[in-house]
PDB file of C-alpha atoms and ligand atoms in Angstrom:
ATOM      1  CA  MET A   1      97.375 102.348  91.285  1.00  0.00           C
ATOM      2  CA  ILE A   2      98.523  99.243  93.103  1.00  0.00           C
ATOM      3  CA  ASN A   3     101.260  96.887  91.931  1.00  0.00           C
ATOM      4  CA  ILE A   4      99.603  93.528  92.319  1.00  0.00           C
ATOM      5  CA  GLY A   5     100.002  89.949  91.179  1.00  0.00           C
ATOM      6  CA  CYS A   6     100.062  86.415  92.454  1.00  0.00           C
ATOM      7  CA  HIS A   7     102.304  83.407  92.691  1.00  0.00           C
ATOM      8  CA  LEU A   8     102.493  81.699  89.267  1.00  0.00           C
ATOM      9  CA  SER A   9     103.773  78.348  88.095  1.00  0.00           C
ATOM     10  CA  ALA A  10     107.191  78.662  86.455  1.00  0.00           C
ATOM     11  CA  SER A  11     106.876  75.359  84.593  1.00  0.00           C
ATOM     12  CA  LYS A  12     106.205  76.961  81.187  1.00  0.00           C
ATOM     13  CA  GLY A  13     108.844  79.661  81.521  1.00  0.00           C
ATOM     14  CA  PHE A  14     109.034  83.437  81.885  1.00  0.00           C
ATOM     15  CA  LYS A  15     107.098  84.407  78.760  1.00  0.00           C
ATOM     16  CA  ALA A  16     104.157  82.251  79.852  1.00  0.00           C
ATOM     17  CA  MET A  17     104.209  83.856  83.318  1.00  0.00           C
ATOM     18  CA  ALA A  18     104.217  87.349  81.775  1.00  0.00           C
ATOM     19  CA  GLN A  19     101.230  86.380  79.611  1.00  0.00           C
ATOM     20  CA  SER A  20      99.339  84.919  82.589  1.00  0.00           C
ATOM     21  CA  CYS A  21     100.144  88.079  84.501  1.00  0.00           C
ATOM     22  CA  LEU A  22      98.520  90.231  81.795  1.00  0.00           C
ATOM     23  CA  ALA A  23      95.533  87.896  81.472  1.00  0.00           C
ATOM     24  CA  ILE A  24      94.584  88.307  85.143  1.00  0.00           C
ATOM     25  CA  GLY A  25      95.039  92.076  85.361  1.00  0.00           C
ATOM     26  CA  ALA A  26      98.341  91.886  87.255  1.00  0.00           C
ATOM     27  CA  ASN A  27     101.550  93.869  86.751  1.00  0.00           C
ATOM     28  CA  THR A  28     103.850  91.737  88.885  1.00  0.00           C
ATOM     29  CA  PHE A  29     104.106  88.087  89.967  1.00  0.00           C
ATOM     30  CA  GLN A  30     106.091  85.641  92.037  1.00  0.00           C
ATOM     31  CA  PHE A  31     107.566  82.307  90.972  1.00  0.00           C
ATOM     32  CA  PHE A  32     109.699  79.540  92.439  1.00  0.00           C
ATOM     33  CA  THR A  33     113.258  79.607  91.142  1.00  0.00           C
ATOM     34  CA  ARG A  34     113.290  75.808  91.150  1.00  0.00           C
ATOM     35  CA  ASN A  35     111.307  72.849  92.453  1.00  0.00           C
ATOM     36  CA  PRO A  36     110.197  74.184  95.877  1.00  0.00           C
ATOM     37  CA  ARG A  37     110.534  70.829  97.624  1.00  0.00           C
ATOM     38  CA  GLY A  38     113.577  69.595  95.762  1.00  0.00           C
ATOM     39  CA  GLY A  39     116.202  71.717  94.147  1.00  0.00           C
ATOM     40  CA  SER A  40     116.270  70.819  90.475  1.00  0.00           C
ATOM     41  CA  VAL A  41     116.513  73.681  88.044  1.00  0.00           C
ATOM     42  CA  LYS A  42     115.760  74.288  84.382  1.00  0.00           C
ATOM     43  CA  LYS A  43     118.335  75.472  81.851  1.00  0.00           C
ATOM     44  CA  ILE A  44     118.290  79.217  81.059  1.00  0.00           C
ATOM     45  CA  ASP A  45     116.323  79.839  77.851  1.00  0.00           C
ATOM     46  CA  ARG A  46     117.547  83.130  76.389  1.00  0.00           C
ATOM     47  CA  ASP A  47     114.656  83.507  73.915  1.00  0.00           C
ATOM     48  CA  ASP A  48     112.161  82.993  76.721  1.00  0.00           C
ATOM     49  CA  ILE A  49     113.925  85.612  78.853  1.00  0.00           C
ATOM     50  CA  GLU A  50     114.033  88.076  75.930  1.00  0.00           C
ATOM     51  CA  ALA A  51     110.292  87.656  75.405  1.00  0.00           C
ATOM     52  CA  PHE A  52     109.645  88.202  79.098  1.00  0.00           C
ATOM     53  CA  LEU A  53     111.811  91.347  79.226  1.00  0.00           C
ATOM     54  CA  ARG A  54     110.006  92.773  76.197  1.00  0.00           C
ATOM     55  CA  ILE A  55     106.504  92.083  77.575  1.00  0.00           C
ATOM     56  CA  SER A  56     107.354  93.400  81.029  1.00  0.00           C
ATOM     57  CA  LYS A  57     108.827  96.604  79.576  1.00  0.00           C
ATOM     58  CA  GLU A  58     105.925  97.200  77.180  1.00  0.00           C
ATOM     59  CA  ASN A  59     103.441  96.777  80.003  1.00  0.00           C
ATOM     60  CA  ASN A  60     105.363  98.589  82.732  1.00  0.00           C
ATOM     61  CA  PHE A  61     105.572  95.650  85.095  1.00  0.00           C
ATOM     62  CA  ALA A  62     106.625  96.406  88.643  1.00  0.00           C
ATOM     63  CA  LYS A  63     109.489  94.447  90.191  1.00  0.00           C
ATOM     64  CA  ILE A  64     108.823  90.708  90.223  1.00  0.00           C
ATOM     65  CA  VAL A  65     109.614  88.360  93.096  1.00  0.00           C
ATOM     66  CA  ALA A  66     111.548  85.117  92.812  1.00  0.00           C
ATOM     67  CA  HIS A  67     110.953  82.747  95.745  1.00  0.00           C
ATOM     68  CA  ALA A  68     113.676  80.380  96.957  1.00  0.00           C
ATOM     69  CA  PRO A  69     112.759  76.701  97.491  1.00  0.00           C
ATOM     70  CA  TYR A  70     111.469  75.574 100.900  1.00  0.00           C
ATOM     71  CA  THR A  71     114.322  73.093 101.192  1.00  0.00           C
ATOM     72  CA  MET A  72     116.733  75.999 101.647  1.00  0.00           C
ATOM     73  CA  ASN A  73     117.888  76.365 105.257  1.00  0.00           C
ATOM     74  CA  LEU A  74     120.933  78.568 105.757  1.00  0.00           C
ATOM     75  CA  CYS A  75     120.990  77.776 109.503  1.00  0.00           C
ATOM     76  CA  SER A  76     120.541  74.021 109.438  1.00  0.00           C
ATOM     77  CA  ALA A  77     122.325  71.924 112.063  1.00  0.00           C
ATOM     78  CA  ARG A  78     123.809  69.926 109.187  1.00  0.00           C
ATOM     79  CA  GLU A  79     126.773  71.424 107.412  1.00  0.00           C
ATOM     80  CA  SER A  80     125.809  69.593 104.202  1.00  0.00           C
ATOM     81  CA  THR A  81     122.360  71.246 104.184  1.00  0.00           C
ATOM     82  CA  ILE A  82     123.915  74.674 104.666  1.00  0.00           C
ATOM     83  CA  GLY A  83     126.330  73.966 101.797  1.00  0.00           C
ATOM     84  CA  PHE A  84     123.488  72.827  99.537  1.00  0.00           C
ATOM     85  CA  SER A  85     121.427  75.889 100.509  1.00  0.00           C
ATOM     86  CA  LYS A  86     124.277  78.296  99.831  1.00  0.00           C
ATOM     87  CA  ARG A  87     124.935  76.745  96.422  1.00  0.00           C
ATOM     88  CA  MET A  88     121.236  77.004  95.535  1.00  0.00           C
ATOM     89  CA  MET A  89     121.074  80.668  96.526  1.00  0.00           C
ATOM     90  CA  SER A  90     124.302  81.582  94.703  1.00  0.00           C
ATOM     91  CA  ASP A  91     123.114  79.798  91.590  1.00  0.00           C
ATOM     92  CA  ASP A  92     119.651  81.413  91.805  1.00  0.00           C
ATOM     93  CA  LEU A  93     121.215  84.865  92.140  1.00  0.00           C
ATOM     94  CA  GLU A  94     123.465  84.232  89.162  1.00  0.00           C
ATOM     95  CA  ARG A  95     120.377  83.353  87.127  1.00  0.00           C
ATOM     96  CA  MET A  96     118.533  86.430  88.429  1.00  0.00           C
ATOM     97  CA  GLU A  97     121.123  88.557  86.611  1.00  0.00           C
ATOM     98  CA  TYR A  98     119.347  87.642  83.357  1.00  0.00           C
ATOM     99  CA  ILE A  99     116.336  89.612  84.694  1.00  0.00           C
ATOM    100  CA  PRO A 100     118.196  92.395  86.535  1.00  0.00           C
ATOM    101  CA  GLY A 101     116.666  94.718  89.095  1.00  0.00           C
ATOM    102  CA  ASN A 102     114.175  92.309  90.638  1.00  0.00           C
ATOM    103  CA  LEU A 103     113.668  90.725  94.059  1.00  0.00           C
ATOM    104  CA  TYR A 104     114.679  87.346  95.517  1.00  0.00           C
ATOM    105  CA  ASN A 105     112.749  86.256  98.597  1.00  0.00           C
ATOM    106  CA  PHE A 106     113.766  83.479 100.988  1.00  0.00           C
ATOM    107  CA  HIS A 107     112.687  82.079 104.359  1.00  0.00           C
ATOM    108  CA  PRO A 108     115.451  82.948 106.839  1.00  0.00           C
ATOM    109  CA  GLY A 109     115.557  79.361 108.120  1.00  0.00           C
ATOM    110  CA  SER A 110     114.896  77.081 111.080  1.00  0.00           C
ATOM    111  CA  HIS A 111     117.513  76.724 113.787  1.00  0.00           C
ATOM    112  CA  VAL A 112     116.258  73.218 114.672  1.00  0.00           C
ATOM    113  CA  GLY A 113     117.246  73.403 118.329  1.00  0.00           C
ATOM    114  CA  GLN A 114     120.551  75.268 117.993  1.00  0.00           C
ATOM    115  CA  GLY A 115     118.937  78.431 119.349  1.00  0.00           C
ATOM    116  CA  THR A 116     117.943  81.711 117.771  1.00  0.00           C
ATOM    117  CA  ASP A 117     121.320  83.433 118.208  1.00  0.00           C
ATOM    118  CA  ALA A 118     123.244  80.599 116.547  1.00  0.00           C
ATOM    119  CA  GLY A 119     120.704  80.565 113.714  1.00  0.00           C
ATOM    120  CA  ILE A 120     120.959  84.303 113.150  1.00  0.00           C
ATOM    121  CA  GLU A 121     124.753  84.055 113.078  1.00  0.00           C
ATOM    122  CA  LYS A 122     124.707  81.274 110.469  1.00  0.00           C
ATOM    123  CA  ILE A 123     122.220  83.056 108.200  1.00  0.00           C
ATOM    124  CA  ALA A 124     124.242  86.287 108.275  1.00  0.00           C
ATOM    125  CA  ASP A 125     127.498  84.382 107.608  1.00  0.00           C
ATOM    126  CA  ALA A 126     125.909  82.655 104.614  1.00  0.00           C
ATOM    127  CA  LEU A 127     124.610  85.946 103.186  1.00  0.00           C
ATOM    128  CA  ASN A 128     128.031  87.530 103.597  1.00  0.00           C
ATOM    129  CA  GLU A 129     129.520  84.680 101.576  1.00  0.00           C
ATOM    130  CA  ILE A 130     126.870  84.753  98.855  1.00  0.00           C
ATOM    131  CA  LEU A 131     126.045  88.421  98.215  1.00  0.00           C
ATOM    132  CA  ARG A 132     128.176  90.245  95.636  1.00  0.00           C
ATOM    133  CA  PRO A 133     128.689  94.017  95.235  1.00  0.00           C
ATOM    134  CA  ASP A 134     127.917  93.852  91.505  1.00  0.00           C
ATOM    135  CA  MET A 135     124.578  92.012  91.961  1.00  0.00           C
ATOM    136  CA  ASN A 136     121.463  93.649  90.492  1.00  0.00           C
ATOM    137  CA  THR A 137     119.003  91.791  92.716  1.00  0.00           C
ATOM    138  CA  THR A 138     117.751  92.649  96.197  1.00  0.00           C
ATOM    139  CA  VAL A 139     117.584  89.631  98.494  1.00  0.00           C
ATOM    140  CA  LEU A 140     114.568  89.675 100.813  1.00  0.00           C
ATOM    141  CA  LEU A 141     114.141  87.984 104.165  1.00  0.00           C
ATOM    142  CA  GLU A 142     110.488  86.989 104.598  1.00  0.00           C
ATOM    143  CA  THR A 143     108.705  87.679 107.878  1.00  0.00           C
ATOM    144  CA  MET A 144     107.647  84.264 109.232  1.00  0.00           C
ATOM    145  CA  SER A 145     104.831  82.962 111.440  1.00  0.00           C
ATOM    146  CA  GLY A 146     107.305  81.632 114.007  1.00  0.00           C
ATOM    147  CA  LYS A 147     106.120  78.029 113.787  1.00  0.00           C
ATOM    148  CA  GLY A 148     108.567  75.375 114.989  1.00  0.00           C
ATOM    149  CA  SER A 149     112.065  76.810 115.282  1.00  0.00           C
ATOM    150  CA  GLU A 150     111.633  79.322 112.448  1.00  0.00           C
ATOM    151  CA  ILE A 151     113.799  82.420 112.578  1.00  0.00           C
ATOM    152  CA  GLY A 152     112.070  85.629 111.513  1.00  0.00           C
ATOM    153  CA  GLY A 153     108.891  85.270 113.571  1.00  0.00           C
ATOM    154  CA  ASN A 154     109.589  88.710 114.989  1.00  0.00           C
ATOM    155  CA  PHE A 155     111.013  91.869 113.474  1.00  0.00           C
ATOM    156  CA  GLU A 156     113.980  91.987 115.870  1.00  0.00           C
ATOM    157  CA  GLU A 157     115.370  88.673 114.574  1.00  0.00           C
ATOM    158  CA  ILE A 158     115.227  89.933 111.000  1.00  0.00           C
ATOM    159  CA  ALA A 159     116.850  93.203 112.069  1.00  0.00           C
ATOM    160  CA  CYS A 160     119.649  91.254 113.796  1.00  0.00           C
ATOM    161  CA  ILE A 161     120.438  89.347 110.596  1.00  0.00           C
ATOM    162  CA  ILE A 162     120.355  92.465 108.426  1.00  0.00           C
ATOM    163  CA  ASP A 163     122.611  94.310 110.890  1.00  0.00           C
ATOM    164  CA  LYS A 164     125.283  91.645 110.400  1.00  0.00           C
ATOM    165  CA  VAL A 165     125.161  91.786 106.590  1.00  0.00           C
ATOM    166  CA  LYS A 166     128.019  93.745 105.045  1.00  0.00           C
ATOM    167  CA  LEU A 167     126.380  94.617 101.711  1.00  0.00           C
ATOM    168  CA  GLN A 168     123.454  96.523 103.252  1.00  0.00           C
ATOM    169  CA  ASP A 169     122.026  97.731  99.946  1.00  0.00           C
ATOM    170  CA  LYS A 170     121.567  94.139  98.706  1.00  0.00           C
ATOM    171  CA  VAL A 171     119.139  93.077 101.462  1.00  0.00           C
ATOM    172  CA  GLY A 172     115.548  93.927 102.305  1.00  0.00           C
ATOM    173  CA  VAL A 173     112.389  92.454 103.766  1.00  0.00           C
ATOM    174  CA  CYS A 174     109.180  90.965 102.397  1.00  0.00           C
ATOM    175  CA  LEU A 175     106.290  91.329 104.832  1.00  0.00           C
ATOM    176  CA  ASP A 176     103.753  88.479 104.693  1.00  0.00           C
ATOM    177  CA  SER A 177     100.411  89.606 106.159  1.00  0.00           C
ATOM    178  CA  CYS A 178      99.332  86.062 107.121  1.00  0.00           C
ATOM    179  CA  HIS A 179     102.689  85.316 108.729  1.00  0.00           C
ATOM    180  CA  VAL A 180     102.928  88.509 110.798  1.00  0.00           C
ATOM    181  CA  SER A 181      99.397  88.031 112.119  1.00  0.00           C
ATOM    182  CA  ASP A 182     100.079  84.376 112.928  1.00  0.00           C
ATOM    183  CA  ALA A 183     103.321  85.473 114.600  1.00  0.00           C
ATOM    184  CA  GLY A 184     101.329  87.651 117.005  1.00  0.00           C
ATOM    185  CA  TYR A 185     101.325  91.097 115.393  1.00  0.00           C
ATOM    186  CA  ASP A 186      97.766  92.415 115.589  1.00  0.00           C
ATOM    187  CA  ILE A 187      97.472  93.977 112.133  1.00  0.00           C
ATOM    188  CA  THR A 188      93.673  93.764 112.353  1.00  0.00           C
ATOM    189  CA  GLY A 189      93.394  95.682 115.618  1.00  0.00           C
ATOM    190  CA  ASP A 190      96.436  97.933 115.387  1.00  0.00           C
ATOM    191  CA  LEU A 191      98.094  98.168 111.964  1.00  0.00           C
ATOM    192  CA  ASP A 192      99.500 101.567 112.961  1.00  0.00           C
ATOM    193  CA  GLY A 193     101.320 100.029 115.902  1.00  0.00           C
ATOM    194  CA  VAL A 194     102.666  97.136 113.841  1.00  0.00           C
ATOM    195  CA  VAL A 195     103.992  99.456 111.122  1.00  0.00           C
ATOM    196  CA  LYS A 196     105.692 101.520 113.855  1.00  0.00           C
ATOM    197  CA  GLN A 197     107.222  98.369 115.350  1.00  0.00           C
ATOM    198  CA  PHE A 198     108.520  97.352 111.922  1.00  0.00           C
ATOM    199  CA  ASP A 199     109.985 100.799 111.383  1.00  0.00           C
ATOM    200  CA  SER A 200     111.746 100.990 114.741  1.00  0.00           C
ATOM    201  CA  ALA A 201     113.121  97.421 114.564  1.00  0.00           C
ATOM    202  CA  ILE A 202     114.044  97.143 110.874  1.00  0.00           C
ATOM    203  CA  GLY A 203     113.293 100.464 109.168  1.00  0.00           C
ATOM    204  CA  LEU A 204     110.601 100.962 106.539  1.00  0.00           C
ATOM    205  CA  ASP A 205     113.295 101.731 103.965  1.00  0.00           C
ATOM    206  CA  LYS A 206     114.101  97.993 104.030  1.00  0.00           C
ATOM    207  CA  LEU A 207     110.544  96.944 103.115  1.00  0.00           C
ATOM    208  CA  LYS A 208     110.568  95.912  99.440  1.00  0.00           C
ATOM    209  CA  ALA A 209     107.544  93.635  98.937  1.00  0.00           C
ATOM    210  CA  ILE A 210     104.297  92.472 100.556  1.00  0.00           C
ATOM    211  CA  HIS A 211     102.852  88.968 100.521  1.00  0.00           C
ATOM    212  CA  LEU A 212      99.147  89.753 100.686  1.00  0.00           C
ATOM    213  CA  ASN A 213      97.362  86.808 102.294  1.00  0.00           C
ATOM    214  CA  ASP A 214      94.479  86.328 104.660  1.00  0.00           C
ATOM    215  CA  SER A 215      94.943  83.793 107.475  1.00  0.00           C
ATOM    216  CA  LYS A 216      92.932  80.695 108.391  1.00  0.00           C
ATOM    217  CA  ASN A 217      93.868  81.293 112.029  1.00  0.00           C
ATOM    218  CA  PRO A 218      93.615  84.041 114.650  1.00  0.00           C
ATOM    219  CA  VAL A 219      96.452  86.388 115.584  1.00  0.00           C
ATOM    220  CA  GLY A 220      99.320  84.619 117.396  1.00  0.00           C
ATOM    221  CA  SER A 221      98.369  81.110 116.218  1.00  0.00           C
ATOM    222  CA  ARG A 222     101.842  80.395 114.747  1.00  0.00           C
ATOM    223  CA  LYS A 223     100.247  78.174 112.098  1.00  0.00           C
ATOM    224  CA  ASP A 224     101.048  79.653 108.646  1.00  0.00           C
ATOM    225  CA  ARG A 225      97.895  78.610 106.791  1.00  0.00           C
ATOM    226  CA  HIS A 226      96.967  81.148 104.128  1.00  0.00           C
ATOM    227  CA  GLU A 227      93.358  82.014 103.328  1.00  0.00           C
ATOM    228  CA  LYS A 228      91.707  83.776 100.402  1.00  0.00           C
ATOM    229  CA  ILE A 229      91.429  87.568 100.745  1.00  0.00           C
ATOM    230  CA  GLY A 230      88.462  88.531 102.906  1.00  0.00           C
ATOM    231  CA  GLU A 231      87.673  84.949 103.962  1.00  0.00           C
ATOM    232  CA  GLY A 232      90.000  84.637 106.939  1.00  0.00           C
ATOM    233  CA  PHE A 233      90.763  86.221 110.298  1.00  0.00           C
ATOM    234  CA  LEU A 234      92.177  89.403 108.721  1.00  0.00           C
ATOM    235  CA  GLY A 235      89.124  90.111 106.596  1.00  0.00           C
ATOM    236  CA  ALA A 236      88.628  92.588 103.781  1.00  0.00           C
ATOM    237  CA  ASP A 237      88.746  95.583 106.149  1.00  0.00           C
ATOM    238  CA  THR A 238      92.299  94.788 107.243  1.00  0.00           C
ATOM    239  CA  VAL A 239      93.395  94.102 103.674  1.00  0.00           C
ATOM    240  CA  LYS A 240      91.885  97.448 102.695  1.00  0.00           C
ATOM    241  CA  LYS A 241      93.960  99.178 105.377  1.00  0.00           C
ATOM    242  CA  ILE A 242      97.107  97.377 104.213  1.00  0.00           C
ATOM    243  CA  VAL A 243      96.787  98.196 100.515  1.00  0.00           C
ATOM    244  CA  ASN A 244      96.048 101.860 101.282  1.00  0.00           C
ATOM    245  CA  ARG A 245      98.877 102.337 103.750  1.00  0.00           C
ATOM    246  CA  SER A 246     101.010 105.264 102.527  1.00  0.00           C
ATOM    247  CA  GLU A 247     104.268 103.544 103.585  1.00  0.00           C
ATOM    248  CA  PHE A 248     103.487 100.569 101.306  1.00  0.00           C
ATOM    249  CA  GLN A 249     102.748 102.516  98.120  1.00  0.00           C
ATOM    250  CA  GLY A 250     104.751 101.407  95.104  1.00  0.00           C
ATOM    251  CA  LEU A 251     105.681  98.012  96.544  1.00  0.00           C
ATOM    252  CA  PRO A 252     104.727  94.808  94.730  1.00  0.00           C
ATOM    253  CA  PHE A 253     101.810  93.055  96.489  1.00  0.00           C
ATOM    254  CA  ILE A 254     101.839  89.300  95.848  1.00  0.00           C
ATOM    255  CA  LEU A 255      98.860  87.039  96.559  1.00  0.00           C
ATOM    256  CA  GLU A 256      99.762  83.567  97.868  1.00  0.00           C
ATOM    257  CA  THR A 257      96.193  82.569  98.590  1.00  0.00           C
ATOM    258  CA  PRO A 258      94.698  79.098  98.038  1.00  0.00           C
ATOM    259  CA  GLN A 259      92.991  79.855  94.716  1.00  0.00           C
ATOM    260  CA  GLU A 260      92.396  76.855  92.482  1.00  0.00           C
ATOM    261  CA  ASN A 261      93.228  78.545  89.176  1.00  0.00           C
ATOM    262  CA  LEU A 262      94.065  81.753  87.333  1.00  0.00           C
ATOM    263  CA  GLU A 263      90.387  82.693  87.125  1.00  0.00           C
ATOM    264  CA  GLY A 264      90.326  82.683  90.936  1.00  0.00           C
ATOM    265  CA  TYR A 265      93.334  85.003  91.073  1.00  0.00           C
ATOM    266  CA  LYS A 266      91.849  87.241  88.392  1.00  0.00           C
ATOM    267  CA  ASN A 267      88.771  87.751  90.575  1.00  0.00           C
ATOM    268  CA  GLU A 268      90.845  88.192  93.711  1.00  0.00           C
ATOM    269  CA  ILE A 269      93.012  90.847  92.012  1.00  0.00           C
ATOM    270  CA  LYS A 270      89.835  92.633  90.956  1.00  0.00           C
ATOM    271  CA  LEU A 271      88.630  92.474  94.566  1.00  0.00           C
ATOM    272  CA  VAL A 272      91.892  93.895  95.938  1.00  0.00           C
ATOM    273  CA  LYS A 273      91.895  96.689  93.344  1.00  0.00           C
ATOM    274  CA  SER A 274      88.355  97.601  94.414  1.00  0.00           C
ATOM    275  CA  LEU A 275      89.680  98.139  97.959  1.00  0.00           C
ATOM    276  CA  VAL A 276      92.276 100.672  96.804  1.00  0.00           C
ATOM    277  CA  LYS A 277      91.124 104.247  97.391  1.00  0.00           C
TER     278      LYS A 277
HETATM  279 FE1   FE B   1     107.367  82.296 101.543  1.00  0.00          FE
HETATM  280 FE1   FE B   2     104.763  84.413 101.993  1.00  0.00          FE
HETATM  281 ZN1   ZN B   3     103.172  81.099 104.430  1.00  0.00          ZN
END
């Protein structure tokens, strides 16, 4: 069995996401913790959370993934942006305690000309300020395509950040199949090699979630344009290899593909399940 789901709109709350999840044959999902391009946040609704916890328990949901807003940049050149980003992450993690034991994914950040080393330093410093020993959430750094001045376009950069984090058991990695291919890792030609590279740089024990996306562009393009499963440069064969990889079993697989509606995701989930041996 595969733990699979897709990115869902959080606008109607947790109970609605759990119901959508069931309706499309999923047992996990991802959502934005707040407006992805802004930062505004909704008030905690305890009844809604209760309903979600009940549905997810009754249906044995896998871990779900919260996604930080795109405006977050823990290594910005502007101190005010770093401050804003740190407050958003702290607040998000406080709210995550209402749904304990899940995952919180964020984009490491863009160093905007300060250089990779300075960026890595700032991200690690921020995490060391924000993470708490009593937290029940694992914070995930997402592997990026390496466009612009993005940090996390290779496994070594992610490993460098994690190495500097004091609370090691609170951090992990989310591997995005479109991003790693766009970043130059040939998962179509040599998935074995890429998994080995991940393991030697970061360690497979740190891998906590997969973003399962096809890519509109060939390996190394550094574009970050997701495609529907089987319709891009990875193709169904590569996706089949990914979902059957022994090292990835038990992880939540989240689709972030350009489907128009839930019906599209329902069909795509069915397709992915048909690829599982
Ligand atoms: Fe992302
Ligand atoms: Fe992603
Ligand atoms: Zn992406």
